[in-house]
XYZ file of N, CA and C in Angstrom:
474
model
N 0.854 -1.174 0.000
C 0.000 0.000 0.000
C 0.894 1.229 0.000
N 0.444 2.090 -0.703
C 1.202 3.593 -0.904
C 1.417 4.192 0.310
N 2.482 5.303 0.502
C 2.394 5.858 1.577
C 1.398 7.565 1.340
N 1.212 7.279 0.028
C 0.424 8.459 -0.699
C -0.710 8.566 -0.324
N -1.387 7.755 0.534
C -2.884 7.299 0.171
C -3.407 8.461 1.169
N -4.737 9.150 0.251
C -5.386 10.147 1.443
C -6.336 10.034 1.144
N -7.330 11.013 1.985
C -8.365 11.479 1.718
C -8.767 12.753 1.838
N -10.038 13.077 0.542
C -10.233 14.034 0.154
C -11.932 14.409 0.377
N -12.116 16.239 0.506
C -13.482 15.791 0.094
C -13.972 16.216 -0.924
N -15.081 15.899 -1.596
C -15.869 16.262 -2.691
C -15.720 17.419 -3.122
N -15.409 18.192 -4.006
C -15.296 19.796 -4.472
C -16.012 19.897 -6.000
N -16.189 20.947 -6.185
C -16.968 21.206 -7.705
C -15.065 20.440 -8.412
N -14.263 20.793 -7.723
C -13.504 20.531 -9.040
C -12.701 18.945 -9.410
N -13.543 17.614 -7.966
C -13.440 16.681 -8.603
C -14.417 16.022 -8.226
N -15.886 16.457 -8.265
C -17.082 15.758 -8.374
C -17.934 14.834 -9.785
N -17.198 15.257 -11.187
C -17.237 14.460 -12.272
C -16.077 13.419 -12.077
N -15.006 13.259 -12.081
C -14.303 12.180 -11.809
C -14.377 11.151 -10.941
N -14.926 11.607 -9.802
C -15.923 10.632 -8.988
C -16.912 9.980 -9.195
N -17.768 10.518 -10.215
C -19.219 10.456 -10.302
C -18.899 9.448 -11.607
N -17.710 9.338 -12.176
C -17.078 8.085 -13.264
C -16.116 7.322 -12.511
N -16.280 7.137 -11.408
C -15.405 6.106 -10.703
C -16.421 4.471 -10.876
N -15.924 3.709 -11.345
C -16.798 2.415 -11.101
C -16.449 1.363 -10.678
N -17.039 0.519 -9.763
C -16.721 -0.916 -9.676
C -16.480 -2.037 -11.139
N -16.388 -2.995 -10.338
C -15.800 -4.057 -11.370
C -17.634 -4.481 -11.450
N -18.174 -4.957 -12.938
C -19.463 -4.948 -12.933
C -19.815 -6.027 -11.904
N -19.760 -7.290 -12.174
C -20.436 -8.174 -10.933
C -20.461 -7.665 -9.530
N -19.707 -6.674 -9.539
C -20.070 -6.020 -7.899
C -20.934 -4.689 -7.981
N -21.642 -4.286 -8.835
C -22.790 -3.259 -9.171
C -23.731 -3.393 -8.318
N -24.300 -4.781 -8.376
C -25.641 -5.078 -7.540
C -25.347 -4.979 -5.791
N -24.005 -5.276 -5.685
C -23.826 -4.508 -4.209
C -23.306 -3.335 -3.421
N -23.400 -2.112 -4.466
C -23.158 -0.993 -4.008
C -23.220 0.052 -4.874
N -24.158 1.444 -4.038
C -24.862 2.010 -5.520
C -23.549 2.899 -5.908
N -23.406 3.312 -7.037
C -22.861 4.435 -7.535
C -22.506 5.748 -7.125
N -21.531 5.893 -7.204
C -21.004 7.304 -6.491
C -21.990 7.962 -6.842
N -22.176 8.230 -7.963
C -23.159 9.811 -7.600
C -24.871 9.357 -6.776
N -25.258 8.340 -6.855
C -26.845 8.015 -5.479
C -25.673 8.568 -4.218
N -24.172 8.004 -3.979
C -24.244 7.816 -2.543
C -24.204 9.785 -2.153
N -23.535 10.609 -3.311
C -23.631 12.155 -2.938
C -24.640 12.821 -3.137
N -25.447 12.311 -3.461
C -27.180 12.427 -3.325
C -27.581 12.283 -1.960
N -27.672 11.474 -1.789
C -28.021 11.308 -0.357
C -27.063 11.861 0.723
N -25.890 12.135 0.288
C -25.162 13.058 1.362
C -25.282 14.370 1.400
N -25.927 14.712 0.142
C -26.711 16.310 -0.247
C -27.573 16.467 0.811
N -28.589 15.490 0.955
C -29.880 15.639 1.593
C -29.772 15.181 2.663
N -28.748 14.654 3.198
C -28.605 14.291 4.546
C -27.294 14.271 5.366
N -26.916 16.198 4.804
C -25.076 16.575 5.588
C -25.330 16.544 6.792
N -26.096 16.224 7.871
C -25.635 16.247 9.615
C -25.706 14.834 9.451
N -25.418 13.685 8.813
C -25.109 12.418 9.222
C -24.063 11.716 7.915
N -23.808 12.184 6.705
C -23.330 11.864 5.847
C -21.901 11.934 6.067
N -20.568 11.334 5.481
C -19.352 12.250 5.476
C -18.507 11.493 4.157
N -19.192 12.368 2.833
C -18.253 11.824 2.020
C -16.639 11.638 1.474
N -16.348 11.102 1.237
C -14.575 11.316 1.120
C -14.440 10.578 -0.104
N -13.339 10.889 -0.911
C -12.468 10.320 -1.898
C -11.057 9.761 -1.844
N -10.739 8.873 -2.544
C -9.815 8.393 -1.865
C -8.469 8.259 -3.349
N -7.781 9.108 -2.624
C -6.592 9.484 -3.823
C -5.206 8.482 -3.173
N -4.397 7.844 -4.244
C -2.840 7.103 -3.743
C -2.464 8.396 -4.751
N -1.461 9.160 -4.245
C -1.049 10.497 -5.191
C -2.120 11.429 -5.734
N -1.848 11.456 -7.289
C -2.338 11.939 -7.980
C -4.100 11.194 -8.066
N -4.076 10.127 -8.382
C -4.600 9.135 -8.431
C -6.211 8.779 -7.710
N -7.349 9.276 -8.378
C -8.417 8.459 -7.608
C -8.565 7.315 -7.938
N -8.472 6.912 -6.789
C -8.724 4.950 -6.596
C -10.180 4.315 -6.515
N -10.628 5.517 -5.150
C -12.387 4.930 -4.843
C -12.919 6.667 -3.771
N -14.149 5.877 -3.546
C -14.648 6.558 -2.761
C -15.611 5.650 -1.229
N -15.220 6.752 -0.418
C -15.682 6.116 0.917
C -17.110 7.007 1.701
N -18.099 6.196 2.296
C -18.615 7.309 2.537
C -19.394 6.858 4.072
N -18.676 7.460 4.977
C -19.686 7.091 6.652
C -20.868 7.764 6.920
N -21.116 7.105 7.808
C -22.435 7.564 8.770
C -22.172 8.151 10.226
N -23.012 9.107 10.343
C -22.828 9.153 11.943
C -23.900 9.279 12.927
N -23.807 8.775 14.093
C -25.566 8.756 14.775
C -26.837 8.205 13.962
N -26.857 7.347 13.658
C -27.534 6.673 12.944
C -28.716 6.105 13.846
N -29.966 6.083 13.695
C -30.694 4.849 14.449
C -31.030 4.356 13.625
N -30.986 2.323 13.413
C -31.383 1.554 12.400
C -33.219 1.548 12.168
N -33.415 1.433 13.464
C -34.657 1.306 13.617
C -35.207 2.318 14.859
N -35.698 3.522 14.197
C -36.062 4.541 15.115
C -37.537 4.451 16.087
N -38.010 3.343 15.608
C -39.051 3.128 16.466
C -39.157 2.462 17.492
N -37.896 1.857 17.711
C -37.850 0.900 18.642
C -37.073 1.694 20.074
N -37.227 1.793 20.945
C -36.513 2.892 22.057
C -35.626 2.140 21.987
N -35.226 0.975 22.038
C -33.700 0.588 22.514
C -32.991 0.380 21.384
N -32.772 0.989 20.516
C -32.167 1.128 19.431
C -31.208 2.375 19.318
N -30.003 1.973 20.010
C -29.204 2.913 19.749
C -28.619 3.352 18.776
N -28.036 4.715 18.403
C -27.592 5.610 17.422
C -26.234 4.731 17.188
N -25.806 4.772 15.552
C -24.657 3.968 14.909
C -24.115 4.821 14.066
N -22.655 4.289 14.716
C -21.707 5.091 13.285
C -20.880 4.270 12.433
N -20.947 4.618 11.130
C -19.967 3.414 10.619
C -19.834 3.993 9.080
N -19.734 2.692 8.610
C -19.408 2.675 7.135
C -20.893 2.246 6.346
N -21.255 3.408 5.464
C -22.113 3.477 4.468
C -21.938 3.059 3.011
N -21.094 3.630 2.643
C -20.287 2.951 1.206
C -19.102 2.872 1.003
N -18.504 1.755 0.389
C -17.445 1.734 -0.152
C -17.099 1.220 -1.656
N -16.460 2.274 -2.505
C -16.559 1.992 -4.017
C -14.863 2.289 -4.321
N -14.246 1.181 -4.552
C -12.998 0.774 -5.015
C -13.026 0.766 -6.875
N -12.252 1.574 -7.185
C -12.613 1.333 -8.439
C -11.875 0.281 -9.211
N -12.678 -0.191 -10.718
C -12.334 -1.612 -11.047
C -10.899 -1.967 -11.049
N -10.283 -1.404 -11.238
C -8.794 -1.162 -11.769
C -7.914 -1.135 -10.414
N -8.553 -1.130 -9.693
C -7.094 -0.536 -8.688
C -7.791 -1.665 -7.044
N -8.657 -2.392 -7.334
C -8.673 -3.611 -6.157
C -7.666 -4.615 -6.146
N -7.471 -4.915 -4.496
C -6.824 -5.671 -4.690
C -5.454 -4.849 -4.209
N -4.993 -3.490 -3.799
C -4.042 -3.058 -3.703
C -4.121 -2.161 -1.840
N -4.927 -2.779 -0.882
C -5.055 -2.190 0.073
C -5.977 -0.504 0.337
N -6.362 -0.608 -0.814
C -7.146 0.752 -1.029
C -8.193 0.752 -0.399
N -8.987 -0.384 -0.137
C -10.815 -0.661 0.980
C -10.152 -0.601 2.279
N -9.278 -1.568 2.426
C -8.154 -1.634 3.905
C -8.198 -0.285 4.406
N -7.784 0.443 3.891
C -7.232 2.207 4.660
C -8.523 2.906 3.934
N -9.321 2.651 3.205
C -10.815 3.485 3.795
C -11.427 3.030 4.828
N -11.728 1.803 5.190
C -12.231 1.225 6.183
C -11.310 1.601 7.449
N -10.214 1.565 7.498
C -9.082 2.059 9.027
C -9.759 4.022 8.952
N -9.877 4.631 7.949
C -9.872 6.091 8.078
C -11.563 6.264 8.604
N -12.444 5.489 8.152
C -13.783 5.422 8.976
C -13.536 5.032 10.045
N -12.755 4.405 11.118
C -12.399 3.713 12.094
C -11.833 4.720 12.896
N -11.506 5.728 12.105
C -10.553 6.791 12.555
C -11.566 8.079 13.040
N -12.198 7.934 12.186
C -13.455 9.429 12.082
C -14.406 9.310 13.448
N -14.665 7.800 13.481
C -15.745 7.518 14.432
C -15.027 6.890 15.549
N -13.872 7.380 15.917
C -13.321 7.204 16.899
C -12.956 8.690 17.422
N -12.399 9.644 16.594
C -12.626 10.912 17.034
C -13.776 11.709 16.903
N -14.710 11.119 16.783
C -16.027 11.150 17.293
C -16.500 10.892 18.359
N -15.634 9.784 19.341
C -16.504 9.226 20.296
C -16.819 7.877 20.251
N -16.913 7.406 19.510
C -17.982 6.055 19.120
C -16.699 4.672 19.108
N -17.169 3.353 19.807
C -16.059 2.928 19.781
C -16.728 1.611 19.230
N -17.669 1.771 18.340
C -17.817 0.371 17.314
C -18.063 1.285 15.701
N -17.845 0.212 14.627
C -18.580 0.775 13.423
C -19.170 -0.592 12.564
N -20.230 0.018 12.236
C -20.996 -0.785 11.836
C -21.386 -0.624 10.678
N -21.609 -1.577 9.382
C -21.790 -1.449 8.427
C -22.637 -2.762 8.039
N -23.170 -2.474 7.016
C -24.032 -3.648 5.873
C -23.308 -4.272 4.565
N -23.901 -5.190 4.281
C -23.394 -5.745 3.161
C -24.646 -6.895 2.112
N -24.558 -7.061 1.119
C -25.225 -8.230 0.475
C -24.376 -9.366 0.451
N -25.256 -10.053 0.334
C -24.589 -11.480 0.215
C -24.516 -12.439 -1.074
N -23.831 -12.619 -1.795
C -23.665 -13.202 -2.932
C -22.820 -13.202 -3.632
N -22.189 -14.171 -4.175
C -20.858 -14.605 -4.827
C -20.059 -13.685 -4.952
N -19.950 -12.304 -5.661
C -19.155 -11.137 -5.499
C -19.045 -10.350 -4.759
N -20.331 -10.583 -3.557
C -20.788 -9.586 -2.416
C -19.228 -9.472 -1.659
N -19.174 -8.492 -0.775
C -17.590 -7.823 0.120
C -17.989 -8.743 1.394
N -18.649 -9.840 1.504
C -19.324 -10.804 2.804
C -16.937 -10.918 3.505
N -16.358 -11.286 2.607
C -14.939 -11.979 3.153
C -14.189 -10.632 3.291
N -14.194 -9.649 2.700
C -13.370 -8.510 2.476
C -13.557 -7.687 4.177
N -14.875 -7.857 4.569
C -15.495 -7.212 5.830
C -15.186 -8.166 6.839
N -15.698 -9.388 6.856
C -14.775 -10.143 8.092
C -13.211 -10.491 8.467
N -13.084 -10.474 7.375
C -11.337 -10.664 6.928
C -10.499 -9.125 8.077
N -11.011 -7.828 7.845
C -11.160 -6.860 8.563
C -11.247 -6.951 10.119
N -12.652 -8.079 10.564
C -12.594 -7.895 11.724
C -14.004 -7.834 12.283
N -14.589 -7.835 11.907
C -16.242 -7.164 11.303
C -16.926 -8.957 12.066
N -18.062 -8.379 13.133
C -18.868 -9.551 12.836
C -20.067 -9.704 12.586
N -20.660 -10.637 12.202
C -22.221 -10.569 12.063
C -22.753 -10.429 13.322
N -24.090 -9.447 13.319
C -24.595 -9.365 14.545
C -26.061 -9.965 14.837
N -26.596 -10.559 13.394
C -27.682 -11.776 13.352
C -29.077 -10.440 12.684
N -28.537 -9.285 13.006
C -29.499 -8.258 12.366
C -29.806 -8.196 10.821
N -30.529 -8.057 10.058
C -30.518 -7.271 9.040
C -31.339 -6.242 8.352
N -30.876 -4.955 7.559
C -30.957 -4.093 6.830
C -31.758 -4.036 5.926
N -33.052 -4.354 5.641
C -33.615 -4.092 4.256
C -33.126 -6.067 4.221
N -32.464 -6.012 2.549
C -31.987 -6.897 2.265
C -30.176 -7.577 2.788
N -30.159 -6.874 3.602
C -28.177 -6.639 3.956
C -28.434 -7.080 5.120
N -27.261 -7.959 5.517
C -26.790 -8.249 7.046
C -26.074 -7.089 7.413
N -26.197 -7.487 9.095
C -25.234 -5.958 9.754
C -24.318 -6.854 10.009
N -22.921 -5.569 10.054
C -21.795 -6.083 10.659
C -21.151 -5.197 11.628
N -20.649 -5.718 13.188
C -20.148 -4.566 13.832
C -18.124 -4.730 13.639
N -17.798 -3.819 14.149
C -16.373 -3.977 14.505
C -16.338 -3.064 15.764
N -15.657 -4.026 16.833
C -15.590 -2.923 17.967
C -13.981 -2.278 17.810
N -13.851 -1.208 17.790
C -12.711 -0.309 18.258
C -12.105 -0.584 19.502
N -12.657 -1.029 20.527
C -12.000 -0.528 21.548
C -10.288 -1.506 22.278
N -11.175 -2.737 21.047
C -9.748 -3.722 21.316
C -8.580 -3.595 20.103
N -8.538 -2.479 19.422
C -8.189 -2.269 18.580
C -6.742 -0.999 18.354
């Protein structure tokens, strides 16, 4: 992995290059497209936090957390979650530690936040990120999302 690797955020002046960042196709059906996920970070900046993810010059992917989240707001004992919302590696450049250090820099955000788990979703199916997320550290917590299992990772042993 580069020692280049950062993150950036969204600006008018690299929001088209993002918005043409793509996965490898068989992984389409499990994660929407950069430009739905800055849509929804339009309409929802007190919980969104998009980032891009440059090795140099270089966009690789894009990452995008949550913060204070309730899964299920109707339920009182449903506490507020922070974690990982999307992650889009683009086709070309997986495989090189680039999800690794978006996933550690969400780990990072929601730790200087306060929060000492992160939690994220996933689909399940042959190309689904099911090994990429436990491999990480990540466990199933028997919950699920719509159609997605949850996964936590606690920080604090970390």
């Amino acid at each position: 992995m580069s020692s280049s690797l950062r993150l950036e955020e969204v600006t008018p002046d690299n929001v088209l290059d993002a918005c043409r960042l793509k996965v490898r196709p068989e992984q389409e059906e499990f994660v929407a497209p950069v430009a739905r996920s800055l849509a929804e970070a339009y309409v929802q900046p007190e919980i969104a936090w998009p980032r891009l993810i440059f090795d140099g010059e270089l966009l690789v992917g894009f990452v995008m957390a949550f913060f204070m989240v309730r899964f299920d707001p109707d339920n009182p004992d449903d506490t507020p979650r922070s974690g990982l919302w999307r992650l889009n590696i683009a086709a070309g450049q997986q495989g090189r530690g680039y999800g690794r250090f978006a996933v550690e820099s969400v780990c990072e955000e929601v730790r200087r936040r306060g929060q000492t788990r992160v939690t994220t979703t996933w689909g399940l199916g042959e190309h689904g990120p099911e090994q990429f997320y436990l491999g990480l550290g990540f466990r199933l917590t028997g919950e699920k999302s719509g159609e997605q299992v949850v996964g936590v990772l606690d920080l604090t042993g970390v």
